Amino acid sequence: MATRALVLGAGGIVGVAWEIGVLTGLAANGVALDDKTPIVGTSAGAVVGALVAGGRPLPELYERQRQPVTREQVGAPARADPRVLARIAAIALLAPNMPREARARIGRLALTARTQSEEERLQALAARLRMESWPERPLLITAVAAESGEFVVWRCDSGVPLLQAVAASSAVPGMYPPVTIAGRRYIDGGVRSTTNADLARGYERILILAPIGVSARGLGGFTGITLRRELALLRREGSEPTVIAPDPAALLAFGPRLMDPARRKPAAEAGYRQGCALATRVRQSWA
């Protein structure tokens, strides 16, 4: 069994900041991930995964999250379609396990949503990533085909540009436009699972960052259902997963909206504090 893997879950703009904060806090206390540790990235986790795998120093990424928000950093504001979001919420409530048909229904709704243009979305993300090619470090990016609900995983050898892969993985349905790749449209990989931790099967020790958390309510309820199933699978196969979810202070820092750029700084700082506080436990589990 291979040694270690890192799973970075979905969580919007504040999730990106929190994940970067956690990783920076861990690294500052002796839990550094080597450049061979594979990363599974979904939605916000795809953004963070691309930045980290691309070799950006964590302190630099962390300080960037703590700086005043600029238009360049967040791009044009997302234009959510409340009609579509409400219908998607109803589907998730009735089918929390997100079978393929439910994913396809959400994808078809996403195709009708009135959001910013795909070009605007790609331009904004390009300014944030500043990367043109896939990193050498193993990186898996998840997405869902909008029309069929098919779950896809892209790697450096998949023939998909990194920018489009990350944009598709983070294309929150009803909020961001589906992304076109080779004539097909794709939406957020978090529609299948906000962590997709089962992609780390075969690794002995797995660190999972789950910004949405595992609460019994709201999105956390959906995350909890899928994550518990993934953890059970990993443990049955001999893996030892460690989950870090936002603590109460982090949830307070997040505020009510995961896409609020004004909450980046407090979310990043809350993540850093958690990373520092949990470093000993994580170090022991990864030893």
Short mmCIF file of C-alpha atoms in Angstrom, two decimals:
data_model
loop_
_atom_site.label_atom_id
_atom_site.label_comp_id
_atom_site.label_asym_id
_atom_site.label_seq_id
_atom_site.Cartn_x
_atom_site.Cartn_y
_atom_site.Cartn_z
CA MET A 1 0.00 0.00 0.00
CA ALA A 2 1.30 3.44 -0.96
CA THR A 3 2.09 5.82 1.89
CA ARG A 4 0.20 9.14 2.02
CA ALA A 5 -2.38 11.23 0.18
CA LEU A 6 -4.01 14.62 0.73
CA VAL A 7 -7.72 15.23 0.01
CA LEU A 8 -8.93 18.83 -0.32
CA GLY A 9 -12.70 19.28 -0.29
CA ALA A 10 -15.23 21.82 -1.51
CA GLY A 11 -16.08 24.98 0.41
CA GLY A 12 -16.29 28.09 -1.75
CA ILE A 13 -14.09 31.16 -1.39
CA VAL A 14 -13.87 30.84 2.39
CA GLY A 15 -13.03 27.15 1.99
CA VAL A 16 -10.05 28.03 -0.17
CA ALA A 17 -8.81 30.44 2.50
CA TRP A 18 -9.40 28.00 5.36
CA GLU A 19 -7.63 25.11 3.61
CA ILE A 20 -4.61 27.29 2.86
CA GLY A 21 -4.59 28.41 6.50
CA VAL A 22 -4.74 24.84 7.82
CA LEU A 23 -1.93 23.64 5.55
CA THR A 24 0.21 26.65 6.48
CA GLY A 25 -0.37 26.09 10.20
CA LEU A 26 0.52 22.42 9.88
CA ALA A 27 3.69 23.18 7.92
CA ALA A 28 4.75 25.85 10.43
CA ASN A 29 4.63 23.16 13.11
CA GLY A 30 6.56 20.44 11.35
CA VAL A 31 3.87 18.75 9.26
CA ALA A 32 5.13 19.48 5.78
CA LEU A 33 3.82 17.59 2.78
CA ASP A 34 6.57 16.44 0.44
CA ASP A 35 6.25 17.19 -3.26
CA LYS A 36 5.40 13.56 -4.06
CA THR A 37 2.26 13.38 -1.93
CA PRO A 38 -0.69 13.07 -4.33
CA ILE A 39 -3.54 15.55 -3.98
CA VAL A 40 -7.22 14.94 -4.66
CA GLY A 41 -8.94 18.29 -5.27
CA THR A 42 -12.66 19.02 -5.52
CA SER A 43 -14.06 22.51 -6.19
CA ALA A 44 -12.29 24.82 -3.70
CA GLY A 45 -9.90 21.93 -3.14
CA ALA A 46 -9.08 21.88 -6.84
CA VAL A 47 -8.04 25.53 -6.64
CA VAL A 48 -5.89 24.95 -3.56
CA GLY A 49 -4.54 21.68 -4.95
CA ALA A 50 -3.40 23.34 -8.18
CA LEU A 51 -1.67 26.13 -6.27
CA VAL A 52 0.05 23.82 -3.78
CA ALA A 53 1.00 21.17 -6.32
CA GLY A 54 2.36 23.91 -8.54
CA GLY A 55 4.93 24.75 -5.90
CA ARG A 56 3.55 28.00 -4.52
CA PRO A 57 5.02 28.51 -1.01
CA LEU A 58 2.34 28.14 1.64
CA PRO A 59 3.33 31.32 3.55
CA GLU A 60 2.93 33.28 0.32
CA LEU A 61 -0.50 31.77 -0.35
CA TYR A 62 -1.56 32.40 3.23
CA GLU A 63 -0.51 36.05 3.23
CA ARG A 64 -2.33 36.56 -0.04
CA GLN A 65 -5.55 35.37 1.62
CA ARG A 66 -5.04 37.83 4.45
CA GLN A 67 -4.59 40.86 2.20
CA PRO A 68 -7.48 43.17 1.27
CA VAL A 69 -9.56 41.62 -1.47
CA THR A 70 -8.96 42.95 -4.97
CA ARG A 71 -10.96 42.43 -8.16
CA GLU A 72 -7.99 40.58 -9.65
CA GLN A 73 -8.01 38.03 -6.85
CA VAL A 74 -11.70 37.14 -6.93
CA GLY A 75 -12.73 38.16 -10.43
CA ALA A 76 -16.20 39.33 -11.35
CA PRO A 77 -18.77 38.61 -8.65
CA ALA A 78 -20.66 35.37 -9.12
CA ARG A 79 -24.20 35.92 -10.39
CA ALA A 80 -26.33 33.28 -8.76
CA ASP A 81 -29.63 32.13 -10.24
CA PRO A 82 -31.95 31.74 -7.23
CA ARG A 83 -34.53 29.77 -9.21
CA VAL A 84 -32.00 27.14 -10.18
CA LEU A 85 -30.40 27.08 -6.74
CA ALA A 86 -33.76 26.36 -5.12
CA ARG A 87 -34.48 23.45 -7.46
CA ILE A 88 -30.99 22.03 -6.91
CA ALA A 89 -31.48 22.20 -3.14
CA ALA A 90 -34.71 20.22 -3.52
CA ILE A 91 -32.93 17.51 -5.51
CA ALA A 92 -30.13 17.27 -2.92
CA LEU A 93 -32.69 16.98 -0.14
CA LEU A 94 -34.45 14.07 -1.84
CA ALA A 95 -31.29 12.29 -3.04
CA PRO A 96 -28.46 13.08 -0.58
CA ASN A 97 -26.37 10.15 -1.88
CA MET A 98 -26.26 11.89 -5.26
CA PRO A 99 -26.73 8.99 -7.70
CA ARG A 100 -25.85 9.64 -11.32
CA GLU A 101 -29.42 10.53 -12.31
CA ALA A 102 -29.64 13.16 -9.56
CA ARG A 103 -26.31 14.61 -10.70
CA ALA A 104 -27.61 14.75 -14.27
CA ARG A 105 -30.75 16.60 -13.18
CA ILE A 106 -28.58 19.15 -11.38
CA GLY A 107 -26.30 19.42 -14.39
CA ARG A 108 -29.19 20.08 -16.75
CA LEU A 109 -30.46 22.78 -14.41
CA ALA A 110 -26.98 24.33 -14.33
CA LEU A 111 -27.02 24.57 -18.12
CA THR A 112 -30.11 26.81 -17.91
CA ALA A 113 -28.86 29.07 -15.10
CA ARG A 114 -28.28 32.75 -15.69
CA THR A 115 -24.77 33.34 -14.40
CA GLN A 116 -21.65 35.18 -15.50
CA SER A 117 -20.22 34.02 -18.83
CA GLU A 118 -17.80 31.12 -19.12
CA GLU A 119 -15.20 33.53 -20.52
CA GLU A 120 -15.48 35.80 -17.46
CA ARG A 121 -15.10 32.83 -15.15
CA LEU A 122 -11.99 31.50 -16.92
CA GLN A 123 -10.36 34.93 -16.98
CA ALA A 124 -10.87 35.41 -13.25
CA LEU A 125 -9.51 31.97 -12.42
CA ALA A 126 -6.51 32.41 -14.70
CA ALA A 127 -5.57 35.57 -12.79
CA ARG A 128 -5.71 33.64 -9.51
CA LEU A 129 -3.87 30.48 -10.58
CA ARG A 130 -1.23 32.00 -12.87
CA MET A 131 -0.45 28.49 -14.09
CA GLU A 132 -0.58 27.23 -17.65
CA SER A 133 0.45 23.60 -17.32
CA TRP A 134 -0.13 20.73 -14.95
CA PRO A 135 2.40 20.39 -12.10
CA GLU A 136 4.71 17.41 -11.87
CA ARG A 137 3.29 16.52 -8.47
CA PRO A 138 0.40 14.01 -8.71
CA LEU A 139 -2.87 15.98 -8.81
CA LEU A 140 -6.37 14.58 -9.33
CA ILE A 141 -9.18 17.03 -10.15
CA THR A 142 -12.83 15.98 -10.06
CA ALA A 143 -15.87 17.14 -12.04
CA VAL A 144 -19.30 15.96 -13.21
CA ALA A 145 -20.55 15.92 -16.81
CA ALA A 146 -23.55 18.25 -16.85
CA GLU A 147 -25.83 16.34 -19.20
CA SER A 148 -25.09 12.74 -18.17
CA GLY A 149 -24.10 13.09 -14.51
CA GLU A 150 -20.94 11.07 -15.22
CA PHE A 151 -18.20 11.53 -12.62
CA VAL A 152 -14.80 12.30 -14.12
CA VAL A 153 -11.29 12.58 -12.72
CA TRP A 154 -8.59 14.45 -14.59
CA ARG A 155 -4.82 14.07 -14.25
CA CYS A 156 -1.84 15.57 -16.02
CA ASP A 157 -2.11 12.91 -18.75
CA SER A 158 -5.86 13.37 -19.37
CA GLY A 159 -5.35 15.90 -22.16
CA VAL A 160 -7.43 18.56 -20.36
CA PRO A 161 -5.92 22.03 -19.77
CA LEU A 162 -5.35 22.69 -16.08
CA LEU A 163 -7.30 25.96 -16.08
CA GLN A 164 -10.40 24.34 -17.59
CA ALA A 165 -10.12 21.36 -15.22
CA VAL A 166 -10.03 23.59 -12.13
CA ALA A 167 -12.79 25.84 -13.48
CA ALA A 168 -15.03 22.84 -14.15
CA SER A 169 -14.35 21.31 -10.74
CA SER A 170 -15.35 24.57 -9.05
CA ALA A 171 -18.32 25.40 -11.32
CA VAL A 172 -20.94 25.54 -8.57
CA PRO A 173 -24.23 24.83 -10.37
CA GLY A 174 -26.54 27.80 -10.41
CA MET A 175 -23.71 30.14 -9.45
CA TYR A 176 -20.94 29.61 -12.02
CA PRO A 177 -21.32 28.52 -15.65
CA PRO A 178 -20.59 24.92 -16.67
CA VAL A 179 -17.20 24.68 -18.39
CA THR A 180 -16.72 23.42 -21.94
CA ILE A 181 -14.05 20.79 -22.49
CA ALA A 182 -13.81 18.90 -25.79
CA GLY A 183 -17.38 19.82 -26.66
CA ARG A 184 -18.91 18.69 -23.34
CA ARG A 185 -20.03 20.83 -20.40
CA TYR A 186 -18.90 20.07 -16.84
CA ILE A 187 -19.94 21.19 -13.36
CA ASP A 188 -18.58 21.09 -9.82
CA GLY A 189 -17.07 17.79 -8.68
CA GLY A 190 -18.68 18.46 -5.31
CA VAL A 191 -22.04 17.50 -6.81
CA ARG A 192 -20.94 13.88 -6.47
CA SER A 193 -19.19 14.34 -3.11
CA THR A 194 -17.78 17.40 -1.41
CA THR A 195 -14.58 15.46 -0.70
CA ASN A 196 -14.42 12.48 -3.11
CA ALA A 197 -12.09 10.93 -0.56
CA ASP A 198 -12.61 7.46 -2.02
CA LEU A 199 -10.19 8.46 -4.79
CA ALA A 200 -7.42 8.10 -2.19
CA ARG A 201 -8.03 4.36 -1.94
CA GLY A 202 -4.80 2.40 -1.73
CA TYR A 203 -2.97 4.91 0.44
CA GLU A 204 -2.07 4.00 3.99
CA ARG A 205 -2.52 7.43 5.59
CA ILE A 206 -4.90 10.03 4.22
CA LEU A 207 -5.38 13.61 5.41
CA ILE A 208 -8.81 15.02 4.48
CA LEU A 209 -9.67 18.72 4.73
CA ALA A 210 -13.46 19.17 4.66
CA PRO A 211 -14.33 22.91 4.79
CA ILE A 212 -18.09 22.36 4.66
CA GLY A 213 -17.79 20.11 7.69
CA VAL A 214 -19.92 17.22 8.85
CA SER A 215 -22.73 18.93 10.76
CA ALA A 216 -26.22 17.48 10.77
CA ARG A 217 -27.72 20.49 8.99
CA GLY A 218 -27.50 22.16 5.61
CA LEU A 219 -24.58 21.36 3.33
CA GLY A 220 -22.79 19.73 6.26
CA GLY A 221 -25.50 17.08 6.34
CA PHE A 222 -24.81 16.18 2.71
CA THR A 223 -21.08 16.18 3.37
CA GLY A 224 -21.54 13.98 6.41
CA ILE A 225 -23.49 11.32 4.52
CA THR A 226 -20.97 11.00 1.71
CA LEU A 227 -17.87 11.43 3.86
CA ARG A 228 -18.93 8.78 6.36
CA ARG A 229 -19.46 6.36 3.50
CA GLU A 230 -16.04 7.18 2.05
CA LEU A 231 -14.32 6.83 5.43
CA ALA A 232 -15.90 3.42 6.00
CA LEU A 233 -14.66 2.26 2.61
CA LEU A 234 -11.14 3.52 3.23
CA ARG A 235 -10.94 1.88 6.66
CA ARG A 236 -12.23 -1.44 5.36
CA GLU A 237 -9.39 -1.45 2.87
CA GLY A 238 -6.74 -0.73 5.52
CA SER A 239 -6.28 3.04 5.22
CA GLU A 240 -6.08 5.39 8.20
CA PRO A 241 -7.87 8.63 7.27
CA THR A 242 -7.62 11.79 9.37
CA VAL A 243 -10.36 14.39 8.87
CA ILE A 244 -10.00 18.08 9.67
CA ALA A 245 -13.26 20.04 9.57
CA PRO A 246 -13.84 23.64 10.68
CA ASP A 247 -14.10 24.06 14.44
CA PRO A 248 -16.70 26.43 15.97
CA ALA A 249 -14.35 29.41 15.73
CA ALA A 250 -13.73 28.70 12.05
CA LEU A 251 -17.45 28.36 11.33
CA LEU A 252 -17.99 31.74 12.98
CA ALA A 253 -15.21 33.20 10.86
CA PHE A 254 -16.80 31.79 7.70
CA GLY A 255 -20.00 33.73 8.18
CA PRO A 256 -23.26 32.70 6.51
CA ARG A 257 -22.04 32.66 2.89
CA LEU A 258 -19.24 30.44 1.61
CA MET A 259 -18.74 32.67 -1.45
CA ASP A 260 -18.18 35.91 0.50
CA PRO A 261 -14.68 37.23 -0.40
CA ALA A 262 -14.77 39.55 2.61
CA ARG A 263 -14.48 36.47 4.86
CA ARG A 264 -11.22 35.24 3.35
CA LYS A 265 -8.95 36.79 5.97
CA PRO A 266 -10.80 35.53 9.08
CA ALA A 267 -11.29 32.11 7.46
CA ALA A 268 -7.58 31.81 6.62
CA GLU A 269 -6.57 32.87 10.13
CA ALA A 270 -9.03 30.42 11.70
CA GLY A 271 -7.58 27.66 9.52
CA TYR A 272 -4.04 28.60 10.53
CA ARG A 273 -4.97 28.38 14.21
CA GLN A 274 -6.51 24.96 13.64
CA GLY A 275 -3.47 23.75 11.73
CA CYS A 276 -1.19 24.83 14.57
CA ALA A 277 -3.43 23.26 17.22
CA LEU A 278 -3.78 19.94 15.36
CA ALA A 279 -0.19 19.61 14.17
CA THR A 280 0.87 17.14 16.87
CA ARG A 281 -2.04 14.81 16.20
CA VAL A 282 -1.59 14.97 12.45
CA ARG A 283 2.16 14.44 12.76
CA GLN A 284 1.58 11.29 14.79
CA SER A 285 -0.94 9.90 12.31
CA TRP A 286 1.36 10.60 9.38
CA ALA A 287 4.56 9.32 10.98
#
